[in-house]
Amino acid sequence: MNSPTPFSLSYSRFLMLFGIFLLCSHLLSHAARPVLLPSPQSVEWRKGHFRTDRPFRLENLAKRQAEPVLQALPCLKLHQDMQTKRVVRLELLPETTGDNPEAYRLEASRDTLLVQAAGRMGFLRAAQTLRQLQSSRGIACCLIEDRPAFAWRGGMLDVSRHFFSVEFLKKQIDVLSSYKLNRLHLHLTDAAGWRMEIKRYPLLTAMGAWRTDSLWKEWWNNGERHYASSRTPGAYGGYYTQEELRELVAYAAERGMTIVPEIEMPAHSEEVLTAYPELSCTHEPYKQADFCPGNEETFQFLKNVLTEVMQVFPSEYIHVGGDEAGKASWKDCPLCQKRMKELQTDRVDDLQGYLMRRMGEFLGQHGRKMLGWDEIASPGLPRGTAVMVWRDAQQARQAAGWGCDVVMSPGAFCYLDSYQDAPPRQPEAIGGYLPLEKVYAFSPTDGLPDSLRAHVLGIQGNLWTEYIASERQVEYMLYPRVLALAETGWRGTDAKEYGQFRERAAAHTGTLRTQRAVAAFDLRHEVGERPETRSTLRHKALGAKVAYALPYHPYYASTGPTALTDGLRGGWAFKDGRWQGFISKERFDVTVDLGRNEKIRSVACNFMQACGAEIYYPSVFRVSVSTDGRQFSELSNERFPFSADEQQGVRTLCWKGRAVRARYIRIQALPTAHGGWVFTDEIVVL
Ligand code: ACM
Ligand code: ZN
């Protein structure tokens, strides 16, 4: 028998040790590597660190423009030593960055840290990267060449439904700007509260900024929706003074963020029209949501308000809302009718177009641009008008086709008030399901032809706060999902890879939670999508024809008449294309034709409840069967009490029993007394 020679033994041992050494050094170099988010456009890692705790020379050729870099590395100031060859060099170099003011170049070696940018904004972005490159060992050696893919990388916070303090807004600016987001859009006005001091119209805040229900849901649902004064016992609310807002604007600008104010018009204006009812068509407080566009006073009011808004906010874009106008009172209002005659139109929609156009012109006369939700899009808006798309790419195509720029924030990908994880395990939210992966998957140019893509200014996440009453909950819903938008907005839409993004997002979530006191959702506990969605279910009704006594709603058609027998179950999102929706006052009543008589032991149907979206479990579930399609015998008829305890979930209602033979199965589900919707995804027959 051959025994291994001493040489072969030591050689194989050498190989093994060498392998372990290589693996360890690989792991160590990887472990030490900073986790950058958003990813730079180009990064080349090098060995070692530039130690910031050792002496060096500072060559600041960019002077004040480079201040953000010095602020990011305060220890730089402490160790200046003109004798050393170690150097920090800050250069104004327009040609390295092209024409993008946010571009920068950063090179760190063991004895040189070089930062180049065309101006302050580029140094600011470089500084934000430097903060992520730092560790106790200094700045990781690397070469980074970087620039944003999109100019607009925004986050919207609704401060109307629930009010949040200036200090809290500053904290969010600190965090959001560290991920290179550059717009904070404040939804300052809505039915639930007016939040900006307007000196000319004091009642807007004296009355419209306060209510006695602190929770929006109770205020909205208790039937009264009344306002209060700040002195009313239990008054909830508040507003920002112009001085506070100016300070906030300056605070944000220091960090490379622009605050974009939104003043809603012509709708979502119940608070204005209660404080100043003469601006509505009927002049009745507590009755109207829409301004009267037939009344010249409306225009004077809006111009006066926007004048004060422009005095406080230097933003190029002023957001004028424009969404969801009901326009109901315009049809019967003499002033609106007169205006329509002047405009030679019989469409109330044209009144909104008229109002938006006049506002856009007014803003243009003051050197600003109008921005509004996608309902403002129409041909003939002033040049430079931008549309914030909240519905889908179809709205973007239309607006861009009319020459508007667009900011993409479609609800399906960018509404961060949706559940971020399995709803039964989450605090109550408005509904829907938008996990990190789906936010990350969004590309703002999707659905637009090449010829219109240049109109896309960028991307924005929106946090509506109907169901978000606390600062902790704001943070919980924002982070980490807003990081996915930061990544797409900065890095762009190419070469996305969710697995590695999720690792980086998880690392940053950990840092946010432990080092920056941000109440971010902990990705380590993510449960994810309903497991049922992953497979196709085989059962006796698969592919069977379904006859609908009452039709499904076209908005929630799923795949149409085959949806309930296609074997595909819906996920947590009622808009995921697998759920079929019925306006429940018309009941759910379908008959499945198996094609021939079969032995049946169970008939089951999933139903969704999503209270925020007014989707409820049915109150009655009835199953009957027939061999000829005419004579049916009832197998079950069960009642279920309504309960809102389960805010969002999926429940299977089922008949199970001794086998029967039948070809036709009729399923009826009756609504609750609350009305709303019935949503189902599959009829499962075994
Ligand atoms: C919106 O969600 N109504 C803009
Ligand atoms: Zn009117």
PDB file of N, CA, C and O in Angstrom, residues 289-327:
ATOM      1  N   ALA A 289     -66.047  70.219  -1.553  1.00  0.00           N
ATOM      2  CA  ALA A 289     -64.611  69.904  -1.606  1.00  0.00           C
ATOM      3  C   ALA A 289     -63.915  70.712  -2.695  1.00  0.00           C
ATOM      4  O   ALA A 289     -62.690  70.835  -2.695  1.00  0.00           O
ATOM      5  N   ASP A 290     -64.713  71.245  -3.662  1.00  0.00           N
ATOM      6  CA  ASP A 290     -64.119  71.898  -4.837  1.00  0.00           C
ATOM      7  C   ASP A 290     -64.360  73.411  -4.818  1.00  0.00           C
ATOM      8  O   ASP A 290     -65.475  73.861  -4.526  1.00  0.00           O
ATOM      9  N   PHE A 291     -63.316  74.149  -5.176  1.00  0.00           N
ATOM     10  CA  PHE A 291     -63.480  75.586  -5.390  1.00  0.00           C
ATOM     11  C   PHE A 291     -64.467  75.828  -6.534  1.00  0.00           C
ATOM     12  O   PHE A 291     -64.654  74.957  -7.394  1.00  0.00           O
ATOM     13  N   CYS A 292     -65.042  77.036  -6.574  1.00  0.00           N
ATOM     14  CA  CYS A 292     -65.887  77.430  -7.713  1.00  0.00           C
ATOM     15  C   CYS A 292     -64.999  78.096  -8.764  1.00  0.00           C
ATOM     16  O   CYS A 292     -64.527  79.220  -8.552  1.00  0.00           O
ATOM     17  N   PRO A 293     -64.783  77.420  -9.895  1.00  0.00           N
ATOM     18  CA  PRO A 293     -63.922  78.032 -10.905  1.00  0.00           C
ATOM     19  C   PRO A 293     -64.641  79.077 -11.747  1.00  0.00           C
ATOM     20  O   PRO A 293     -64.027  79.713 -12.609  1.00  0.00           O
ATOM     21  N   GLY A 294     -65.952  79.256 -11.464  1.00  0.00           N
ATOM     22  CA  GLY A 294     -66.682  80.308 -12.182  1.00  0.00           C
ATOM     23  C   GLY A 294     -66.512  81.658 -11.493  1.00  0.00           C
ATOM     24  O   GLY A 294     -66.790  82.704 -12.081  1.00  0.00           O
ATOM     25  N   ASN A 295     -66.061  81.624 -10.243  1.00  0.00           N
ATOM     26  CA  ASN A 295     -66.001  82.829  -9.423  1.00  0.00           C
ATOM     27  C   ASN A 295     -64.596  83.437  -9.490  1.00  0.00           C
ATOM     28  O   ASN A 295     -63.615  82.778  -9.140  1.00  0.00           O
ATOM     29  N   GLU A 296     -64.518  84.687  -9.890  1.00  0.00           N
ATOM     30  CA  GLU A 296     -63.209  85.343 -10.016  1.00  0.00           C
ATOM     31  C   GLU A 296     -62.502  85.429  -8.664  1.00  0.00           C
ATOM     32  O   GLU A 296     -61.271  85.415  -8.592  1.00  0.00           O
ATOM     33  N   GLU A 297     -63.291  85.487  -7.579  1.00  0.00           N
ATOM     34  CA  GLU A 297     -62.679  85.543  -6.242  1.00  0.00           C
ATOM     35  C   GLU A 297     -61.803  84.324  -5.962  1.00  0.00           C
ATOM     36  O   GLU A 297     -60.833  84.392  -5.217  1.00  0.00           O
ATOM     37  N   THR A 298     -62.206  83.175  -6.525  1.00  0.00           N
ATOM     38  CA  THR A 298     -61.400  81.962  -6.356  1.00  0.00           C
ATOM     39  C   THR A 298     -59.984  82.187  -6.884  1.00  0.00           C
ATOM     40  O   THR A 298     -58.997  81.840  -6.236  1.00  0.00           O
ATOM     41  N   PHE A 299     -59.894  82.798  -8.045  1.00  0.00           N
ATOM     42  CA  PHE A 299     -58.575  83.014  -8.659  1.00  0.00           C
ATOM     43  C   PHE A 299     -57.761  84.003  -7.839  1.00  0.00           C
ATOM     44  O   PHE A 299     -56.562  83.818  -7.644  1.00  0.00           O
ATOM     45  N   GLN A 300     -58.447  85.025  -7.336  1.00  0.00           N
ATOM     46  CA  GLN A 300     -57.730  86.012  -6.529  1.00  0.00           C
ATOM     47  C   GLN A 300     -57.180  85.352  -5.273  1.00  0.00           C
ATOM     48  O   GLN A 300     -56.037  85.560  -4.891  1.00  0.00           O
ATOM     49  N   PHE A 301     -58.027  84.524  -4.643  1.00  0.00           N
ATOM     50  CA  PHE A 301     -57.594  83.823  -3.427  1.00  0.00           C
ATOM     51  C   PHE A 301     -56.379  82.936  -3.736  1.00  0.00           C
ATOM     52  O   PHE A 301     -55.362  82.989  -3.045  1.00  0.00           O
ATOM     53  N   LEU A 302     -56.505  82.130  -4.780  1.00  0.00           N
ATOM     54  CA  LEU A 302     -55.420  81.174  -5.073  1.00  0.00           C
ATOM     55  C   LEU A 302     -54.128  81.907  -5.429  1.00  0.00           C
ATOM     56  O   LEU A 302     -53.037  81.512  -5.017  1.00  0.00           O
ATOM     57  N   LYS A 303     -54.245  82.997  -6.154  1.00  0.00           N
ATOM     58  CA  LYS A 303     -53.041  83.764  -6.505  1.00  0.00           C
ATOM     59  C   LYS A 303     -52.413  84.367  -5.249  1.00  0.00           C
ATOM     60  O   LYS A 303     -51.189  84.367  -5.094  1.00  0.00           O
ATOM     61  N   ASN A 304     -53.265  84.887  -4.362  1.00  0.00           N
ATOM     62  CA  ASN A 304     -52.719  85.468  -3.126  1.00  0.00           C
ATOM     63  C   ASN A 304     -52.010  84.413  -2.287  1.00  0.00           C
ATOM     64  O   ASN A 304     -50.945  84.650  -1.721  1.00  0.00           O
ATOM     65  N   VAL A 305     -52.626  83.236  -2.209  1.00  0.00           N
ATOM     66  CA  VAL A 305     -51.994  82.159  -1.437  1.00  0.00           C
ATOM     67  C   VAL A 305     -50.664  81.765  -2.096  1.00  0.00           C
ATOM     68  O   VAL A 305     -49.626  81.668  -1.434  1.00  0.00           O
ATOM     69  N   LEU A 306     -50.694  81.569  -3.410  1.00  0.00           N
ATOM     70  CA  LEU A 306     -49.462  81.129  -4.097  1.00  0.00           C
ATOM     71  C   LEU A 306     -48.375  82.204  -4.014  1.00  0.00           C
ATOM     72  O   LEU A 306     -47.186  81.882  -3.988  1.00  0.00           O
ATOM     73  N   THR A 307     -48.786  83.461  -3.941  1.00  0.00           N
ATOM     74  CA  THR A 307     -47.778  84.526  -3.795  1.00  0.00           C
ATOM     75  C   THR A 307     -47.019  84.338  -2.485  1.00  0.00           C
ATOM     76  O   THR A 307     -45.782  84.390  -2.447  1.00  0.00           O
ATOM     77  N   GLU A 308     -47.755  84.067  -1.405  1.00  0.00           N
ATOM     78  CA  GLU A 308     -47.074  83.852  -0.119  1.00  0.00           C
ATOM     79  C   GLU A 308     -46.256  82.563  -0.152  1.00  0.00           C
ATOM     80  O   GLU A 308     -45.171  82.481   0.415  1.00  0.00           O
ATOM     81  N   VAL A 309     -46.794  81.564  -0.833  1.00  0.00           N
ATOM     82  CA  VAL A 309     -46.060  80.284  -0.942  1.00  0.00           C
ATOM     83  C   VAL A 309     -44.724  80.520  -1.661  1.00  0.00           C
ATOM     84  O   VAL A 309     -43.669  80.051  -1.219  1.00  0.00           O
ATOM     85  N   MET A 310     -44.768  81.313  -2.735  1.00  0.00           N
ATOM     86  CA  MET A 310     -43.523  81.557  -3.495  1.00  0.00           C
ATOM     87  C   MET A 310     -42.531  82.392  -2.687  1.00  0.00           C
ATOM     88  O   MET A 310     -41.324  82.274  -2.873  1.00  0.00           O
ATOM     89  N   GLN A 311     -43.072  83.240  -1.778  1.00  0.00           N
ATOM     90  CA  GLN A 311     -42.157  84.039  -0.951  1.00  0.00           C
ATOM     91  C   GLN A 311     -41.389  83.170   0.041  1.00  0.00           C
ATOM     92  O   GLN A 311     -40.304  83.516   0.477  1.00  0.00           O
ATOM     93  N   VAL A 312     -41.978  82.033   0.381  1.00  0.00           N
ATOM     94  CA  VAL A 312     -41.340  81.163   1.386  1.00  0.00           C
ATOM     95  C   VAL A 312     -40.502  80.070   0.725  1.00  0.00           C
ATOM     96  O   VAL A 312     -39.424  79.719   1.211  1.00  0.00           O
ATOM     97  N   PHE A 313     -41.022  79.540  -0.379  1.00  0.00           N
ATOM     98  CA  PHE A 313     -40.368  78.377  -1.006  1.00  0.00           C
ATOM     99  C   PHE A 313     -39.710  78.798  -2.322  1.00  0.00           C
ATOM    100  O   PHE A 313     -40.423  79.129  -3.283  1.00  0.00           O
ATOM    101  N   PRO A 314     -38.386  78.714  -2.418  1.00  0.00           N
ATOM    102  CA  PRO A 314     -37.731  79.084  -3.684  1.00  0.00           C
ATOM    103  C   PRO A 314     -37.818  78.005  -4.756  1.00  0.00           C
ATOM    104  O   PRO A 314     -37.330  78.209  -5.869  1.00  0.00           O
ATOM    105  N   SER A 315     -38.462  76.888  -4.466  1.00  0.00           N
ATOM    106  CA  SER A 315     -38.537  75.773  -5.420  1.00  0.00           C
ATOM    107  C   SER A 315     -38.968  76.246  -6.818  1.00  0.00           C
ATOM    108  O   SER A 315     -39.930  77.012  -6.959  1.00  0.00           O
ATOM    109  N   GLU A 316     -38.272  75.732  -7.829  1.00  0.00           N
ATOM    110  CA  GLU A 316     -38.635  76.032  -9.218  1.00  0.00           C
ATOM    111  C   GLU A 316     -40.073  75.571  -9.498  1.00  0.00           C
ATOM    112  O   GLU A 316     -40.828  76.208 -10.212  1.00  0.00           O
ATOM    113  N   TYR A 317     -40.441  74.422  -8.905  1.00  0.00           N
ATOM    114  CA  TYR A 317     -41.780  73.864  -9.126  1.00  0.00           C
ATOM    115  C   TYR A 317     -42.663  74.125  -7.911  1.00  0.00           C
ATOM    116  O   TYR A 317     -42.240  73.892  -6.776  1.00  0.00           O
ATOM    117  N   ILE A 318     -43.873  74.570  -8.171  1.00  0.00           N
ATOM    118  CA  ILE A 318     -44.876  74.704  -7.112  1.00  0.00           C
ATOM    119  C   ILE A 318     -45.991  73.713  -7.456  1.00  0.00           C
ATOM    120  O   ILE A 318     -46.536  73.744  -8.566  1.00  0.00           O
ATOM    121  N   HIS A 319     -46.302  72.847  -6.489  1.00  0.00           N
ATOM    122  CA  HIS A 319     -47.286  71.785  -6.730  1.00  0.00           C
ATOM    123  C   HIS A 319     -48.686  72.315  -6.431  1.00  0.00           C
ATOM    124  O   HIS A 319     -48.922  72.848  -5.341  1.00  0.00           O
ATOM    125  N   VAL A 320     -49.580  72.169  -7.392  1.00  0.00           N
ATOM    126  CA  VAL A 320     -50.935  72.715  -7.227  1.00  0.00           C
ATOM    127  C   VAL A 320     -51.990  71.610  -7.110  1.00  0.00           C
ATOM    128  O   VAL A 320     -53.175  71.857  -7.368  1.00  0.00           O
ATOM    129  N   GLY A 321     -51.578  70.415  -6.708  1.00  0.00           N
ATOM    130  CA  GLY A 321     -52.564  69.335  -6.522  1.00  0.00           C
ATOM    131  C   GLY A 321     -53.227  68.981  -7.844  1.00  0.00           C
ATOM    132  O   GLY A 321     -52.577  68.570  -8.789  1.00  0.00           O
ATOM    133  N   GLY A 322     -54.546  69.164  -7.889  1.00  0.00           N
ATOM    134  CA  GLY A 322     -55.270  68.926  -9.145  1.00  0.00           C
ATOM    135  C   GLY A 322     -55.940  67.566  -9.220  1.00  0.00           C
ATOM    136  O   GLY A 322     -56.652  67.280 -10.182  1.00  0.00           O
ATOM    137  N   ASP A 323     -55.749  66.719  -8.207  1.00  0.00           N
ATOM    138  CA  ASP A 323     -56.277  65.351  -8.295  1.00  0.00           C
ATOM    139  C   ASP A 323     -57.724  65.260  -7.811  1.00  0.00           C
ATOM    140  O   ASP A 323     -58.169  66.044  -6.988  1.00  0.00           O
ATOM    141  N   GLU A 324     -58.396  64.265  -8.347  1.00  0.00           N
ATOM    142  CA  GLU A 324     -59.664  63.744  -7.829  1.00  0.00           C
ATOM    143  C   GLU A 324     -60.758  64.797  -7.623  1.00  0.00           C
ATOM    144  O   GLU A 324     -61.492  64.747  -6.639  1.00  0.00           O
ATOM    145  N   ALA A 325     -60.873  65.736  -8.553  1.00  0.00           N
ATOM    146  CA  ALA A 325     -61.947  66.725  -8.406  1.00  0.00           C
ATOM    147  C   ALA A 325     -63.278  66.067  -8.761  1.00  0.00           C
ATOM    148  O   ALA A 325     -63.420  65.475  -9.832  1.00  0.00           O
ATOM    149  N   GLY A 326     -64.254  66.169  -7.844  1.00  0.00           N
ATOM    150  CA  GLY A 326     -65.581  65.588  -8.091  1.00  0.00           C
ATOM    151  C   GLY A 326     -66.386  66.454  -9.061  1.00  0.00           C
ATOM    152  O   GLY A 326     -67.167  65.956  -9.853  1.00  0.00           O
ATOM    153  N   LYS A 327     -66.244  67.767  -8.983  1.00  0.00           N
ATOM    154  CA  LYS A 327     -66.840  68.738  -9.916  1.00  0.00           C
ATOM    155  C   LYS A 327     -68.366  68.716  -9.872  1.00  0.00           C
ATOM    156  O   LYS A 327     -69.010  69.277 -10.766  1.00  0.00           O
TER     157      LYS A 327
END
